[in-house]
Coordinates of C-alpha atoms and ligand atoms in Angstrom, one line a residue:
D162 CA 122.7 97.9 111.5
K163 CA 121.2 94.4 111.9
G164 CA 119.5 95.3 115.0
G165 CA 120.5 92.1 116.7
W166 CA 119.5 89.7 113.8
S167 CA 121.8 87.2 112.2
S168 CA 121.7 88.8 108.9
F169 CA 119.9 91.9 107.2
M170 CA 117.7 89.2 105.4
A171 CA 116.4 88.0 108.7
K172 CA 115.8 91.5 109.9
E173 CA 113.9 92.4 106.8
I174 CA 111.8 89.3 106.9
S175 CA 110.7 90.2 110.3
E176 CA 109.9 93.7 109.1
E177 CA 107.3 92.2 106.3
P178 CA 104.2 93.2 108.5
D179 CA 105.5 96.9 109.0
A180 CA 106.4 97.1 105.3
V181 CA 102.7 96.3 104.5
A182 CA 101.3 98.3 107.2
N183 CA 103.5 101.3 106.2
T184 CA 102.6 101.1 102.6
I185 CA 99.0 101.0 103.3
R186 CA 99.1 104.1 105.9
G187 CA 97.7 107.6 104.8
R188 CA 96.0 106.0 101.8
V189 CA 92.8 104.8 103.2
E190 CA 89.8 107.3 103.7
G191 CA 86.5 106.4 104.9
G192 CA 87.1 102.7 104.3
Q193 CA 88.1 103.5 100.7
V194 CA 91.6 103.6 99.1
V195 CA 92.6 107.1 98.2
I196 CA 96.2 107.7 97.2
P197 CA 97.0 111.2 97.8
E198 CA 99.8 111.0 95.2
L199 CA 97.3 110.1 92.4
A200 CA 94.9 113.2 93.1
G201 CA 94.2 114.9 89.9
L202 CA 94.5 111.9 87.7
D203 CA 90.9 110.5 87.8
E204 CA 90.4 111.6 84.2
L205 CA 93.3 109.7 83.1
F206 CA 92.3 106.7 84.9
V207 CA 88.9 106.6 83.4
D208 CA 90.6 107.1 80.1
I209 CA 93.0 104.3 79.9
N210 CA 92.2 101.2 78.2
R211 CA 95.0 98.8 79.2
I212 CA 97.8 98.5 81.9
V213 CA 101.3 97.0 81.2
I214 CA 103.3 96.3 84.3
I215 CA 107.0 96.1 83.9
A216 CA 109.7 94.8 86.2
C217 CA 112.7 92.4 86.6
G218 CA 113.2 89.8 89.3
T219 CA 111.2 89.6 92.3
A220 CA 109.4 92.9 91.3
A221 CA 108.1 91.1 88.2
Y222 CA 106.5 88.6 90.2
A223 CA 105.0 91.1 92.5
G224 CA 103.8 92.5 89.3
T225 CA 102.2 89.4 88.3
V226 CA 100.3 89.1 91.5
G227 CA 99.2 92.6 90.8
T228 CA 97.7 91.7 87.3
Y229 CA 95.0 89.3 89.1
A230 CA 93.8 91.9 91.4
I231 CA 93.8 94.9 89.2
E232 CA 91.9 93.1 86.5
R233 CA 89.4 91.7 89.2
W234 CA 88.8 94.8 90.7
A235 CA 89.1 97.4 88.1
G236 CA 87.9 95.4 84.9
I237 CA 90.7 96.6 82.8
P238 CA 93.1 94.3 80.7
V239 CA 96.5 94.1 82.7
T240 CA 99.5 92.2 81.5
V241 CA 103.1 91.8 83.0
E242 CA 106.3 91.8 81.1
L243 CA 109.8 91.6 81.8
S244 CA 111.3 95.3 81.2
H245 CA 114.2 94.2 78.9
E246 CA 111.8 91.9 76.7
F247 CA 109.1 94.8 76.6
R248 CA 111.7 97.5 75.7
Y249 CA 113.3 95.5 72.7
R250 CA 110.2 93.9 71.1
D251 CA 107.6 96.3 69.3
P252 CA 104.9 96.5 72.0
V253 CA 101.5 98.2 70.8
I254 CA 101.2 101.2 73.2
D255 CA 99.7 104.4 72.9
A256 CA 98.3 107.4 75.0
R257 CA 95.4 105.0 76.5
T258 CA 98.1 102.7 77.9
L259 CA 99.3 103.1 81.6
V260 CA 102.8 101.5 82.0
I261 CA 103.4 100.7 85.6
S262 CA 106.9 100.0 86.6
V263 CA 107.7 98.1 89.9
S264 CA 111.2 98.7 91.3
Q265 CA 112.6 98.6 94.7
S266 CA 115.6 100.5 93.8
G267 CA 114.3 102.6 91.3
E268 CA 117.5 102.4 89.4
T269 CA 117.4 98.9 87.5
M270 CA 118.7 100.0 84.0
D271 CA 116.3 97.7 82.2
T272 CA 113.4 99.2 83.7
L273 CA 114.4 102.7 83.4
M274 CA 114.9 102.0 79.7
A275 CA 111.7 100.5 79.4
V276 CA 110.1 103.4 81.1
R277 CA 111.7 105.9 78.8
F278 CA 110.5 103.8 75.9
A279 CA 107.0 103.9 77.3
S280 CA 107.1 107.6 77.7
E281 CA 108.4 108.2 74.0
S282 CA 105.8 105.9 72.8
G283 CA 103.3 108.4 74.4
A284 CA 101.9 106.0 77.2
K285 CA 101.2 107.2 80.6
T286 CA 103.8 106.0 83.2
L287 CA 103.4 105.2 87.0
S288 CA 106.3 104.2 89.1
I289 CA 106.0 101.8 92.1
C290 CA 109.1 102.4 94.0
N291 CA 110.6 102.0 97.2
T292 CA 113.7 104.5 97.2
Q293 CA 112.6 108.1 97.6
G294 CA 113.7 110.2 94.5
A295 CA 115.0 107.5 92.7
T296 CA 115.4 108.0 88.7
I297 CA 112.7 105.8 87.6
A298 CA 110.5 107.6 90.2
R299 CA 111.5 111.0 88.8
E300 CA 111.1 110.1 85.1
S301 CA 107.5 108.7 85.6
D302 CA 104.3 110.9 85.2
A303 CA 103.4 109.7 88.7
V304 CA 104.8 107.6 91.8
V305 CA 103.4 105.5 94.4
Y306 CA 106.1 104.7 96.9
T307 CA 106.0 101.6 98.7
H308 CA 107.3 102.5 102.5
A309 CA 109.3 99.2 103.3
G310 CA 112.1 101.1 104.5
P311 CA 115.8 100.5 103.4
E312 CA 116.3 96.9 101.9
V313 CA 120.0 96.0 102.3
A314 CA 120.0 92.1 101.9
V315 CA 120.3 91.8 98.0
A316 CA 117.6 89.5 97.5
S317 CA 114.2 91.3 97.9
T318 CA 111.8 90.2 100.9
K319 CA 110.1 93.1 102.5
A320 CA 110.2 95.1 99.4
F321 CA 108.3 92.5 97.6
T322 CA 105.2 92.2 100.0
A323 CA 105.2 96.2 99.9
Q324 CA 105.2 96.2 96.1
I325 CA 102.1 93.6 96.1
T326 CA 100.4 96.0 98.7
A327 CA 101.0 99.2 96.6
L328 CA 99.6 97.4 93.3
Y329 CA 96.6 96.3 95.4
L330 CA 96.2 99.9 96.7
F331 CA 96.4 101.0 93.2
G332 CA 93.9 98.5 92.0
L333 CA 91.2 99.5 94.6
H334 CA 91.9 103.2 93.9
L335 CA 91.3 102.6 90.1
A336 CA 88.3 100.5 90.8
R337 CA 86.8 103.3 93.1
V338 CA 87.5 106.0 90.2
R339 CA 86.2 104.0 87.4
G340 CA 83.3 102.8 89.3
T341 CA 83.6 99.1 88.7
Q342 CA 82.8 97.8 92.2
T343 CA 80.3 98.9 94.8
P344 CA 81.9 100.9 97.8
E345 CA 80.8 98.0 100.0
F346 CA 82.8 95.6 98.0
L347 CA 85.8 97.8 98.0
A348 CA 85.5 98.4 101.5
S349 CA 85.6 94.7 102.4
Q350 CA 89.0 94.4 100.3
V351 CA 90.4 97.3 102.1
E352 CA 89.6 95.5 105.3
E353 CA 91.2 92.4 104.2
L354 CA 94.4 94.3 103.2
Q355 CA 94.6 96.0 106.5
A356 CA 94.2 92.5 108.3
V357 CA 97.5 91.4 106.5
P358 CA 100.1 92.6 108.6
D359 CA 98.8 90.7 111.8
K360 CA 98.5 87.6 109.9
I361 CA 101.9 87.8 108.4
A362 CA 103.4 88.5 112.1
S363 CA 101.5 85.1 113.1
I364 CA 103.3 83.2 110.5
L365 CA 106.6 84.8 111.6
G366 CA 105.8 83.5 115.2
A367 CA 105.5 80.1 113.9
S368 CA 108.7 79.9 111.7
E369 CA 110.5 77.2 113.5
K370 CA 108.9 74.4 111.8
I371 CA 110.1 76.0 108.3
A372 CA 113.5 76.3 109.6
Q373 CA 113.6 72.6 110.5
L374 CA 112.5 71.7 107.4
A375 CA 115.2 74.0 105.5
H376 CA 117.8 72.2 107.4
W377 CA 116.5 68.5 106.7
M378 CA 116.4 69.7 103.1
A379 CA 119.8 71.2 102.9
D380 CA 121.2 68.4 100.5
S381 CA 118.4 68.9 97.8
R382 CA 119.7 69.0 94.5
A383 CA 116.4 70.4 92.9
V384 CA 113.2 71.7 94.5
L385 CA 110.0 72.6 92.6
F386 CA 107.4 74.9 93.4
L387 CA 103.6 74.8 92.2
G388 CA 100.7 77.2 92.5
R389 CA 97.7 78.3 90.4
H390 CA 96.2 81.8 90.0
V391 CA 97.9 84.2 92.4
G392 CA 99.5 81.2 93.9
Y393 CA 101.5 80.8 90.6
P394 CA 103.7 83.9 90.9
I395 CA 104.4 82.9 94.5
A396 CA 105.6 79.7 93.2
L397 CA 108.0 81.3 91.1
E398 CA 109.1 83.8 93.9
G399 CA 109.8 80.9 96.1
A400 CA 112.1 79.3 93.4
L401 CA 113.8 82.4 92.7
K402 CA 114.7 82.9 96.3
L403 CA 116.0 79.5 96.6
K404 CA 118.3 79.9 93.4
E405 CA 119.5 83.3 94.6
L406 CA 120.4 82.3 98.3
A407 CA 120.8 78.7 98.3
Y408 CA 122.2 77.8 94.7
I409 CA 119.8 75.2 94.5
H410 CA 118.2 74.3 91.2
A411 CA 114.8 75.4 91.5
E412 CA 111.8 75.8 89.2
G413 CA 108.1 77.4 89.6
F414 CA 105.5 76.1 87.7
A415 CA 101.6 76.8 87.2
G416 CA 99.9 73.8 88.6
G417 CA 97.8 73.4 85.5
E418 CA 100.9 73.0 83.5
L419 CA 102.2 70.2 85.3
K420 CA 100.6 67.5 82.9
H421 CA 102.0 69.4 79.9
G422 CA 105.7 68.7 80.8
P423 CA 107.0 69.1 84.4
I424 CA 105.6 66.0 85.7
A425 CA 108.2 64.3 84.0
L426 CA 110.5 65.8 86.5
I427 CA 108.9 63.9 89.3
E428 CA 110.8 61.1 90.8
P429 CA 110.8 59.4 94.1
G430 CA 112.0 61.8 96.8
Q431 CA 111.8 65.1 94.6
P432 CA 110.6 67.9 97.1
V433 CA 107.6 70.0 95.6
F434 CA 106.3 73.0 97.5
V435 CA 102.5 73.4 96.5
V436 CA 100.8 76.8 97.3
V437 CA 97.1 75.6 98.0
P438 CA 94.4 77.9 97.5
S439 CA 91.6 78.3 100.2
P440 CA 88.8 75.8 99.7
R441 CA 86.5 78.3 100.6
G442 CA 87.7 81.2 98.6
S443 CA 88.6 79.1 95.5
A444 CA 86.0 76.4 95.3
I445 CA 86.8 75.5 91.8
L446 CA 90.6 75.4 92.1
H447 CA 91.1 74.0 95.4
P448 CA 90.0 70.4 94.4
K449 CA 92.1 70.7 91.4
V450 CA 95.2 71.4 93.3
I451 CA 94.7 68.6 95.8
S452 CA 94.5 66.3 92.9
T453 CA 97.6 67.6 91.5
I454 CA 99.1 66.9 95.0
E455 CA 97.8 63.4 94.8
E456 CA 99.1 62.8 91.2
I457 CA 102.7 63.9 92.0
R458 CA 102.9 61.8 95.3
A459 CA 101.7 58.8 93.3
R460 CA 105.0 59.2 91.6
G461 CA 107.0 59.6 94.9
A462 CA 107.2 63.3 95.3
R463 CA 107.8 64.7 98.6
V464 CA 105.0 67.3 99.0
I465 CA 105.1 70.3 101.3
A466 CA 101.8 72.2 101.1
I467 CA 101.4 75.9 102.1
A468 CA 97.7 75.8 103.0
E469 CA 94.9 77.5 104.8
Q470 CA 94.8 76.5 108.6
G471 CA 92.6 73.6 109.0
D472 CA 92.2 72.8 105.4
A473 CA 91.1 69.2 105.7
A474 CA 91.6 67.8 102.3
V475 CA 95.3 68.9 102.4
L476 CA 96.3 67.2 105.4
P477 CA 96.0 63.5 104.4
S478 CA 97.6 64.1 101.0
A479 CA 100.5 66.1 101.8
D480 CA 103.8 65.1 103.5
E481 CA 104.1 68.5 105.3
V482 CA 101.8 71.3 105.7
I483 CA 102.7 74.7 106.5
P484 CA 99.6 76.6 107.6
I485 CA 98.7 79.9 106.9
P486 CA 95.7 82.0 108.3
L487 CA 92.4 82.5 106.4
A488 CA 92.2 85.3 104.1
G489 CA 90.5 86.2 100.9
P490 CA 91.9 84.5 97.6
L491 CA 93.6 87.7 96.6
F492 CA 95.2 88.3 100.0
E493 CA 96.7 84.7 100.3
P494 CA 99.9 85.5 98.2
L495 CA 100.9 88.1 100.8
L496 CA 100.8 85.3 103.3
A497 CA 101.9 82.2 101.6
V498 CA 105.1 83.9 100.4
I499 CA 106.4 84.6 103.8
P500 CA 107.3 80.7 104.8
L501 CA 108.8 80.7 101.4
H502 CA 111.2 83.7 102.1
I503 CA 112.0 82.1 105.3
F504 CA 112.6 78.7 103.8
A505 CA 115.1 80.0 101.4
M506 CA 117.1 82.1 104.1
E507 CA 117.1 79.1 106.4
L508 CA 118.4 76.8 103.7
A509 CA 121.3 79.0 102.7
T510 CA 122.0 79.6 106.3
A511 CA 122.0 75.7 106.9
K512 CA 124.6 75.3 103.8
G513 CA 126.8 78.1 105.6
L514 CA 126.1 80.6 102.8
D515 CA 126.0 84.5 103.1
V516 CA 122.3 85.2 102.9
D517 CA 122.7 88.8 102.4
Q518 CA 125.5 88.9 99.7
P519 CA 124.8 85.8 97.3
R520 CA 127.6 85.3 94.7
N521 CA 127.3 87.1 91.3
L522 CA 124.3 89.2 92.4
A523 CA 124.0 92.9 93.0
K524 CA 121.3 94.9 94.7
S525 CA 120.8 97.3 92.0
V526 CA 121.8 96.4 88.5
T527 CA 122.6 99.7 86.8
V528 CA 123.7 98.3 83.6
E529 CA 121.6 96.7 80.6
Ligands
BG6_224 C1 118.0 92.0 90.8 C2 118.0 92.0 92.3 O1 119.1 92.4 90.3 O2 117.1 93.2 90.5 C3 116.5 91.5 92.7 O3 119.0 90.7 92.7 C4 115.5 92.4 92.3 O4 116.5 91.1 94.1 C5 115.7 92.9 90.8 O5 114.3 91.8 92.3 C6 115.0 94.0 90.6 O6 115.3 95.1 91.3 P1 114.5 96.5 91.5 O7 115.4 97.4 92.2 O8 114.0 97.1 90.2 O9 113.4 96.0 92.3

């Protein structure tokens, strides 16, 4: 039931604040993250020496966002890999490796095969899953469910924000258990996370401008997305959504990589979304991203910046600015992705496409 919305996707984007809030619920005690499902695993979490996150599609981008936060908080090496690539090379993993799978459906065959392979190799497995009792959840040593609710639209939206939330909760839980951060610092991060749902709601409330932009851009042949740090996987997610829903050639790049190749693609009129980090939270990266914007605009790009409200540097340099509320640097991706989800949906709608059932795609791919 679409509940009065024009599509499941529109409904599911509107549910992103609840998906985050419901994933946090029951997992904070006295200002610290305590995930009940992980009770009894403290010894394991102290013993592990690395984490590998495996996933496909959107879930892999949520996993990439997770790597930045878990490393920052828990001081443990974390890498992310596509399940099907991980499975068929010869990854070096052992009993001190924790392999975290991220899957909305919990049935993606590529990810299931990678989880089985990890178990057989002696690694410990943790599943971040949205579907109760799914195969990947059942076959893992532990599960942290995302509570995004059922997701019907083929392209994932609310499950993506819930996956990042679950990975963040895990990172904060791990940091507490491993004693890598002070309780005060961890409590400040928990507060930041708890503030996210209302901030997402405020972006949803101002979505008219994004819809307009999407209608103006309905004839674009290609759209580029740039981001750095946690903004990089958000750029990749923005590009994936546009490919999936609007069948437009879209590419996401790391901002620092631009000069190493992609800048050759910039020609007059080329639309480029840029995820701009907060000037307060990212004093070093912010000016670098601003100069990237200036460089591509000098070559005629049309820049749409997603930037913190009131960022004075971005206003004169971008063509369009989509403001997002103030948040700590690691929490910006949960906000910056919302305009990109809306943009892809609105652009596909403007082209008269079925946003819930894009051509050639399935919600859950149960073959390798
Ligand atoms: C793809 C879906 O086939 O599978 C994507 O179209 C999804 O939306 C990906 O992100 C992974 O799915 P899951 O269920 O493992 O998260």
